[in-house]
PDB file of C-alpha atoms in Angstrom:
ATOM      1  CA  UNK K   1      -4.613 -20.531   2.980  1.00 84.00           C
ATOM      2  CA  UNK K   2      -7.079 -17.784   3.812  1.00 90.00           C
ATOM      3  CA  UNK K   3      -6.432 -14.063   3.252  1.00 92.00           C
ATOM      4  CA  UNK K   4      -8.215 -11.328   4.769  1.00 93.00           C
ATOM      5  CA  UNK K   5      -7.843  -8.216   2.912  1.00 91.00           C
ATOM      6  CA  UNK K   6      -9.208  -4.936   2.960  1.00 88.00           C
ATOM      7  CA  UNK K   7     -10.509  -2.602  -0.266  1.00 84.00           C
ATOM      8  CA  UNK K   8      -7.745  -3.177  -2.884  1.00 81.00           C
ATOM      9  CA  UNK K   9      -7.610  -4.076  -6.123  1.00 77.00           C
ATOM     10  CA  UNK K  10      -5.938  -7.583  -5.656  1.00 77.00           C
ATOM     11  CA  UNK K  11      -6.893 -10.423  -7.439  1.00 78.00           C
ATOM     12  CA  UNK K  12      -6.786 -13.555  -5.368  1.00 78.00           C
ATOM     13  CA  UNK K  13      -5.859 -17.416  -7.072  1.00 81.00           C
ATOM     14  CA  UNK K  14      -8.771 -19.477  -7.150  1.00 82.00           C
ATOM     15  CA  UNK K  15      -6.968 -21.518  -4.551  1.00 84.00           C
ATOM     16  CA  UNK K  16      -7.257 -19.034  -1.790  1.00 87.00           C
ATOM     17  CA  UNK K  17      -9.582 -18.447  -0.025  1.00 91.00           C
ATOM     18  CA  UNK K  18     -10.077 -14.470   0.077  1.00 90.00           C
ATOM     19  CA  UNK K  19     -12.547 -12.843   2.755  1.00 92.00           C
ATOM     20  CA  UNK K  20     -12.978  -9.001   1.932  1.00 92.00           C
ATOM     21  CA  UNK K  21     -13.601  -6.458   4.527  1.00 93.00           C
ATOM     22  CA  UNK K  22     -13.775  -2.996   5.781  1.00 93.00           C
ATOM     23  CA  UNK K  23     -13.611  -2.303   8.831  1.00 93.00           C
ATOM     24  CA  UNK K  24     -10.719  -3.025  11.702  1.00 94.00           C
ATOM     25  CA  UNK K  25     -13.188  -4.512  13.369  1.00 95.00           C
ATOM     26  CA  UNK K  26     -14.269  -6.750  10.549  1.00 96.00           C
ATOM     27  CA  UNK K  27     -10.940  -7.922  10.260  1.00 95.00           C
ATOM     28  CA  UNK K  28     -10.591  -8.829  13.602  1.00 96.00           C
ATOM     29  CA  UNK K  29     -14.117 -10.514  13.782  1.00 96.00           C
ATOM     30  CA  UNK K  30     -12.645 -12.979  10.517  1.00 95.00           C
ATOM     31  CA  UNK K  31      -8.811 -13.263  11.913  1.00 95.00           C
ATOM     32  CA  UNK K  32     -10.736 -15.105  14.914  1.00 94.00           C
ATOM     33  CA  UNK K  33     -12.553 -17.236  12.613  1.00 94.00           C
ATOM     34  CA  UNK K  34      -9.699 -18.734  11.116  1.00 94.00           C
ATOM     35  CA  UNK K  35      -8.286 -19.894  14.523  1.00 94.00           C
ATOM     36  CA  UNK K  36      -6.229 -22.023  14.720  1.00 94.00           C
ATOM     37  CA  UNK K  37      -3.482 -21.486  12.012  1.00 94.00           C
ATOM     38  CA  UNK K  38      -0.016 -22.424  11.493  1.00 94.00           C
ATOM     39  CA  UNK K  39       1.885 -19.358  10.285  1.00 95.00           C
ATOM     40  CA  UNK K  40       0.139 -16.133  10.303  1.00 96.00           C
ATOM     41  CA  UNK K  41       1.249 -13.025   8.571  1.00 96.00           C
ATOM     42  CA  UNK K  42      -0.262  -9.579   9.355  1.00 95.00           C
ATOM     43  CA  UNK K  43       0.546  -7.258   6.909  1.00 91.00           C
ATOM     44  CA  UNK K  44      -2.289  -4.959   6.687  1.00 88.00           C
ATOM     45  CA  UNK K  45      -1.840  -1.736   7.845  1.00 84.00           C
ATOM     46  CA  UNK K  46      -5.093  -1.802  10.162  1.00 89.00           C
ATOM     47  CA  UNK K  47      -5.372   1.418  11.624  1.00 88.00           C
ATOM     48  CA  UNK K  48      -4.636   1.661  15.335  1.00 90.00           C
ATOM     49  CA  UNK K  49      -7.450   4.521  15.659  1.00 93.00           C
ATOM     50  CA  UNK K  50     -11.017   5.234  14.844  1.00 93.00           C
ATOM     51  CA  UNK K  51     -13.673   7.360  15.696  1.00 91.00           C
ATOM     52  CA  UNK K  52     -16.094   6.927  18.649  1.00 93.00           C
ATOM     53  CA  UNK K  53     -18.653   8.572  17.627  1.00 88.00           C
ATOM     54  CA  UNK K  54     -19.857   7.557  13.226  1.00 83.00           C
ATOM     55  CA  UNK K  55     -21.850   9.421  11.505  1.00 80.00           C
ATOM     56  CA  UNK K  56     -24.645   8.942   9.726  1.00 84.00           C
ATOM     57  CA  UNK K  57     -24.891  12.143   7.689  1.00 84.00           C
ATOM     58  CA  UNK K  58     -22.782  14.543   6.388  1.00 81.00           C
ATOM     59  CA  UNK K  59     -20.746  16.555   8.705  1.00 74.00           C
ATOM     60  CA  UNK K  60     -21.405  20.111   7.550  1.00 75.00           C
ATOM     61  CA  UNK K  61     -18.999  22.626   7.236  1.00 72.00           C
ATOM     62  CA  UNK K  62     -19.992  25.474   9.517  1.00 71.00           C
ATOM     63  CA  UNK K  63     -16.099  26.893   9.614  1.00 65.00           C
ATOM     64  CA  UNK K  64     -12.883  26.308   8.332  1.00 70.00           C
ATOM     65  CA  UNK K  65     -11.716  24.088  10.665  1.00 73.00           C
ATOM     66  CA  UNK K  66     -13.677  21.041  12.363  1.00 73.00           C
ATOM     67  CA  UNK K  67     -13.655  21.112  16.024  1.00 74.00           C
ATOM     68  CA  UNK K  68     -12.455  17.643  17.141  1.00 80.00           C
ATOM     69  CA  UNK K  69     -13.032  14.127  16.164  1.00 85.00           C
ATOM     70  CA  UNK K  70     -12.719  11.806  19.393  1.00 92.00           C
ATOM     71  CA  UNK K  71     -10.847   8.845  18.610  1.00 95.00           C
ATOM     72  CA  UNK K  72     -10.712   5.626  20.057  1.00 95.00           C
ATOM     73  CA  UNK K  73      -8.037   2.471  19.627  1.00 95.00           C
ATOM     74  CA  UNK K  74      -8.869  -0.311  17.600  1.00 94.00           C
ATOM     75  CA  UNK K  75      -7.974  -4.221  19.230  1.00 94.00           C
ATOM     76  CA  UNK K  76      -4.673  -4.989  17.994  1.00 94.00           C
ATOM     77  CA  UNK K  77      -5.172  -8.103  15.855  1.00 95.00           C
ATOM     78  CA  UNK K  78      -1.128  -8.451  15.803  1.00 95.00           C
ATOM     79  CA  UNK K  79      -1.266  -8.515  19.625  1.00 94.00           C
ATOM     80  CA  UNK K  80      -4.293 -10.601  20.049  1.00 95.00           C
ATOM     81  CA  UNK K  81      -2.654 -13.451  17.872  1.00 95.00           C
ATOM     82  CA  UNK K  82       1.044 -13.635  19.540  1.00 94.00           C
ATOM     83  CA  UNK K  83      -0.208 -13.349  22.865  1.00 90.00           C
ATOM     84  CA  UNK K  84      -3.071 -16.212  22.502  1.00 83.00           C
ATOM     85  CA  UNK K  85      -2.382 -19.025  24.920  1.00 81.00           C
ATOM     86  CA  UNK K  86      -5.019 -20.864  23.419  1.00 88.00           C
ATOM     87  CA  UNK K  87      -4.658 -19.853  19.811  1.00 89.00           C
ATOM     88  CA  UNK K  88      -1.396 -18.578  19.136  1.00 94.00           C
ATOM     89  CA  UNK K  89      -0.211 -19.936  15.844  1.00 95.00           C
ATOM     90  CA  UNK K  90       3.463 -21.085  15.817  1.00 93.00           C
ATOM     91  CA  UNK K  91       4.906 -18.482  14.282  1.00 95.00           C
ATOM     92  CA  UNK K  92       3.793 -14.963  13.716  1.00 96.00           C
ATOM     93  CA  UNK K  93       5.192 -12.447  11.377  1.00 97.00           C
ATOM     94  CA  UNK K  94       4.054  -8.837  11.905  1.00 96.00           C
ATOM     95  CA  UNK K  95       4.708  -5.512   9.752  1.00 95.00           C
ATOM     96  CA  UNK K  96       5.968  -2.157  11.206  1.00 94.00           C
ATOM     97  CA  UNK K  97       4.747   0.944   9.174  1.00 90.00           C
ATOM     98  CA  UNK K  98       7.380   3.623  10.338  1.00 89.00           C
ATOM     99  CA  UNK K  99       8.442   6.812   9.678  1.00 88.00           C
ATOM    100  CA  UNK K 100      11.400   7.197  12.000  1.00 91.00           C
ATOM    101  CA  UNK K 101      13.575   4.777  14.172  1.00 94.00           C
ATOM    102  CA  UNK K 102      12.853   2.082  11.624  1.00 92.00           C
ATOM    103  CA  UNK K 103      14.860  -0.719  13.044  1.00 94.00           C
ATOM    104  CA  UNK K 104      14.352   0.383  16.476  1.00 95.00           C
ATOM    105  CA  UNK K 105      10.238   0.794  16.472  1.00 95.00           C
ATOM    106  CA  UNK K 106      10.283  -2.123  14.727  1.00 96.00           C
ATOM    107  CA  UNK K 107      12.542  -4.414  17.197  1.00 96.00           C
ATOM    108  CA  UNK K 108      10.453  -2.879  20.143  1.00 95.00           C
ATOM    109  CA  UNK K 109       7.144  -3.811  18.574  1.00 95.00           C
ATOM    110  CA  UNK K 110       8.540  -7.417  18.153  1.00 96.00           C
ATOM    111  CA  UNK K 111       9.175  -7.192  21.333  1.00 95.00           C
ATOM    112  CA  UNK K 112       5.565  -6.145  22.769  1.00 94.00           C
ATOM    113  CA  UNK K 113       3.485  -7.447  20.835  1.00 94.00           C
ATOM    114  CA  UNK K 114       5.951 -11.130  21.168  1.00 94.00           C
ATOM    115  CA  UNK K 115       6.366 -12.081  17.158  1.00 95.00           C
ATOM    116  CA  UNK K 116       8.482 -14.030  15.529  1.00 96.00           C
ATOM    117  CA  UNK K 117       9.473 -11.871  13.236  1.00 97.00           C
ATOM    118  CA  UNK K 118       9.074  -8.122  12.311  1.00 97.00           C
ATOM    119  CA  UNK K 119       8.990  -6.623   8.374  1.00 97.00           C
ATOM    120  CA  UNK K 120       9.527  -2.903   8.964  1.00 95.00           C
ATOM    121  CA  UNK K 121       8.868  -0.420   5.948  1.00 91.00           C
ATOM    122  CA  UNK K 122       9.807   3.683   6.309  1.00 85.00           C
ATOM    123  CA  UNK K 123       6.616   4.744   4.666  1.00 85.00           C
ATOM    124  CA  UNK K 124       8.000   8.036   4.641  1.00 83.00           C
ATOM    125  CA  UNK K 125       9.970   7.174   1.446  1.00 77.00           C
ATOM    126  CA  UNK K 126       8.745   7.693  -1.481  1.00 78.00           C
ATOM    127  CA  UNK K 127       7.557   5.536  -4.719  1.00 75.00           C
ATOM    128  CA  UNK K 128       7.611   2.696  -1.874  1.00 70.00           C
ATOM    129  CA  UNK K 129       5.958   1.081   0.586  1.00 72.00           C
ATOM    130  CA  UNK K 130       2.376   1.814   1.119  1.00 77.00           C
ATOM    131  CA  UNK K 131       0.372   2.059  -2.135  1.00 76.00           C
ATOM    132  CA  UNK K 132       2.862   1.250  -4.470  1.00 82.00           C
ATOM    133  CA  UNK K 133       4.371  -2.247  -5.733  1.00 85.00           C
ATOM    134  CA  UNK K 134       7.665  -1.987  -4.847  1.00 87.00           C
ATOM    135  CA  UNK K 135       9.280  -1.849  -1.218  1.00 89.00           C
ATOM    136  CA  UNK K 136      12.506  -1.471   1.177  1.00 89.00           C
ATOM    137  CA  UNK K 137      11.960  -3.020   4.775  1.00 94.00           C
ATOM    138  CA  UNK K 138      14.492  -4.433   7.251  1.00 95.00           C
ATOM    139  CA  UNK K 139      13.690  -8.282   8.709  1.00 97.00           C
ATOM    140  CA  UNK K 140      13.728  -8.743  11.921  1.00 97.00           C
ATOM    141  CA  UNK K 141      13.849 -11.509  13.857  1.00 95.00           C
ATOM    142  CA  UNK K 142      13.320 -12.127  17.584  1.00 89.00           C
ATOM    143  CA  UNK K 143      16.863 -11.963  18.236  1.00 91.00           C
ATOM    144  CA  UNK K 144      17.188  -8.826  17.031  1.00 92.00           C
ATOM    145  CA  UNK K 145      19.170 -10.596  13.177  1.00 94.00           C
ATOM    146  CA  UNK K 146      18.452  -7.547  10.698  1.00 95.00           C
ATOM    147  CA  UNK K 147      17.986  -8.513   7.207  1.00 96.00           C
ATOM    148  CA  UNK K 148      17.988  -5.380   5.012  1.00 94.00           C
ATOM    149  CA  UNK K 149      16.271  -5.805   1.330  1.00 93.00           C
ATOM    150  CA  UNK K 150      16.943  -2.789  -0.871  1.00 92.00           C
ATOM    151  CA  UNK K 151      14.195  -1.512  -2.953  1.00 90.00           C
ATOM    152  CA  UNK K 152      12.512  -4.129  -5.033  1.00 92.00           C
ATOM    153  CA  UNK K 153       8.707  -5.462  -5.954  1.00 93.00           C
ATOM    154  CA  UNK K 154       7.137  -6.446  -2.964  1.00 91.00           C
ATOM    155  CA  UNK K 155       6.216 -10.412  -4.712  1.00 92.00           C
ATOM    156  CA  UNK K 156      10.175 -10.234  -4.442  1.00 95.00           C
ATOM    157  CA  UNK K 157      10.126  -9.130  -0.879  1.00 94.00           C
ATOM    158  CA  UNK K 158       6.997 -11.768   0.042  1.00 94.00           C
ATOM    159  CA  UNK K 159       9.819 -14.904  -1.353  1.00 96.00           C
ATOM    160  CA  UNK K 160      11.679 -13.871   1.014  1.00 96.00           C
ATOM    161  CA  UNK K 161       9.613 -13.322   3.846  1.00 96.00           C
ATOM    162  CA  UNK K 162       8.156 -17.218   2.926  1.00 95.00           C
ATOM    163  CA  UNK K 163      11.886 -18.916   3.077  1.00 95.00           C
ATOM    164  CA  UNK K 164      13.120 -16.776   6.074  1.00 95.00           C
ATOM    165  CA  UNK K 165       9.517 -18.657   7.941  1.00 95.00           C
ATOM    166  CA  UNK K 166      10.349 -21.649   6.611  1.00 94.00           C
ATOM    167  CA  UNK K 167      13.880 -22.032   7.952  1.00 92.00           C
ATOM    168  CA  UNK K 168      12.755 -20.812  11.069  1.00 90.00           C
ATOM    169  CA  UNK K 169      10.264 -23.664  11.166  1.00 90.00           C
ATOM    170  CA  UNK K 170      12.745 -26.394  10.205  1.00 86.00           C
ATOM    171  CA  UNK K 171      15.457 -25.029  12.268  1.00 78.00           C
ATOM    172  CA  UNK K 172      12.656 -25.013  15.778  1.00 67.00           C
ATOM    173  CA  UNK K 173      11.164 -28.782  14.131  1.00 62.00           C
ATOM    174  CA  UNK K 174      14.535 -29.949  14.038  1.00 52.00           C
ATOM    175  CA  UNK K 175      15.577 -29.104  17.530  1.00 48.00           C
ATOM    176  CA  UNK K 176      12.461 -31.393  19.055  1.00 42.00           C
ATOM    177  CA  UNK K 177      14.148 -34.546  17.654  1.00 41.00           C
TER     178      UNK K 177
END
C-alpha cells in the first residue's frame, strides 16, 4: 500500500508506505510511479487549476484589487488512471467535491472520467467534508446504485468504501470462472 498525500497532519502506520507532496504536479509525477496497482483510490482534492505564471516574490499591493491571475488546468490524475490502456488498475474509485447536483455531478464524472465507483461529498455543508473528520457522501457505482451514508467519521465512511471494492472484486473474479 502506498499513499500519496498532500500537507496534512496525518500520521501514516509504519506499514505504509507514505510519499508527501505539494504540488498537483508532484502528485501526478508519484501516482505514475506506483504503476501498476490493483485498486486505486483518489481522494485528494487536487485542484483542477493553477497559475501559469509563479512567482518568485511578493506580489505587491499597488490597489485594492489584483488585476488577474491567469490560470491554467492541472492533468487530471483521476482521468489519467481510468483511461490507461496500459496501466489502468482494475478498479478505480474517485471522489466528487460538489456543491450542487451532488448525485448528478457525481454520476456524470463517473461517467467521463470511466471509474468504478464515485464518493461524492456536498462540501458546501458545514462541520463536514473537507477539513473536518466527519462526512456525508452518496456511493456511486457505475450503474448508477446510490448508497447514501449519513453524517459520520470519515474512518467509518473509508470501511465502507473498502467492503463496497471488495464485493465488487469478488462479484467481477467470480464471474471469470
Amino acid at each position: 500500500t502506498t499513499l500519496i498525500t498532500g500537507p496534512s497532519n496525518l500520521i501514516s502506520k509504519k506499514d505504509i508506505k507514505t510519499k508527501k507532496i505539494v504540488t498537483a504536479d508532484e502528485m501526478f509525477e508519484e501516482v505514475k510511479k506506483c504503476l501498476p496497482v490493483d485498486i486505486a483510490v483518489c481522494a485528494a482534492a487536487v485542484a483542477d487549476f493553477k497559475p501559469v505564471k509563479k512567482n518568485t516574490n511578493k506580489i505587491e499591493k499597488d490597489n485594492e484589487r489584483l488585476k488577474s491571475i491567469e490560470l491554467k488546468k492541472n492533468k487530471d490524475i483521476l482521468e489519467f488512471l481510468c483511461k490507461n490502456n496500459k496501466y489502468r488498475p482494475r478498479f478505480v474509485v474517485g471522489f466528487a467535491a460538489e456543491t450542487e447536483n451532488l448525485n448528478k455531478n457525481a454520476f456524470s464524472k463517473l461517467k467521463k472520467k470511466n471509474c468504478d465507483l464515485i464518493v461524492a461529498n456536498d462540501v458546501s455543508k458545514k462541520n463536514s467534508g473537507l477539513n473536518s473528520d466527519y462526512n456525508r457522501v452518496s456511493i456511486i457505482d457505475n450503474s448508477g446504485k446510490i448508497r447514501i451514508i449519513k453524517k459520520n467519521k470519515k474512518s467509518f465512511i473509508a470501511n465502507i468504501i473498502a467492503e463496497i471494492v471488495l464485493d465488487k472484486l469478488l462479484i467481477n473474479d467470480r464471474s471469470f470462472n
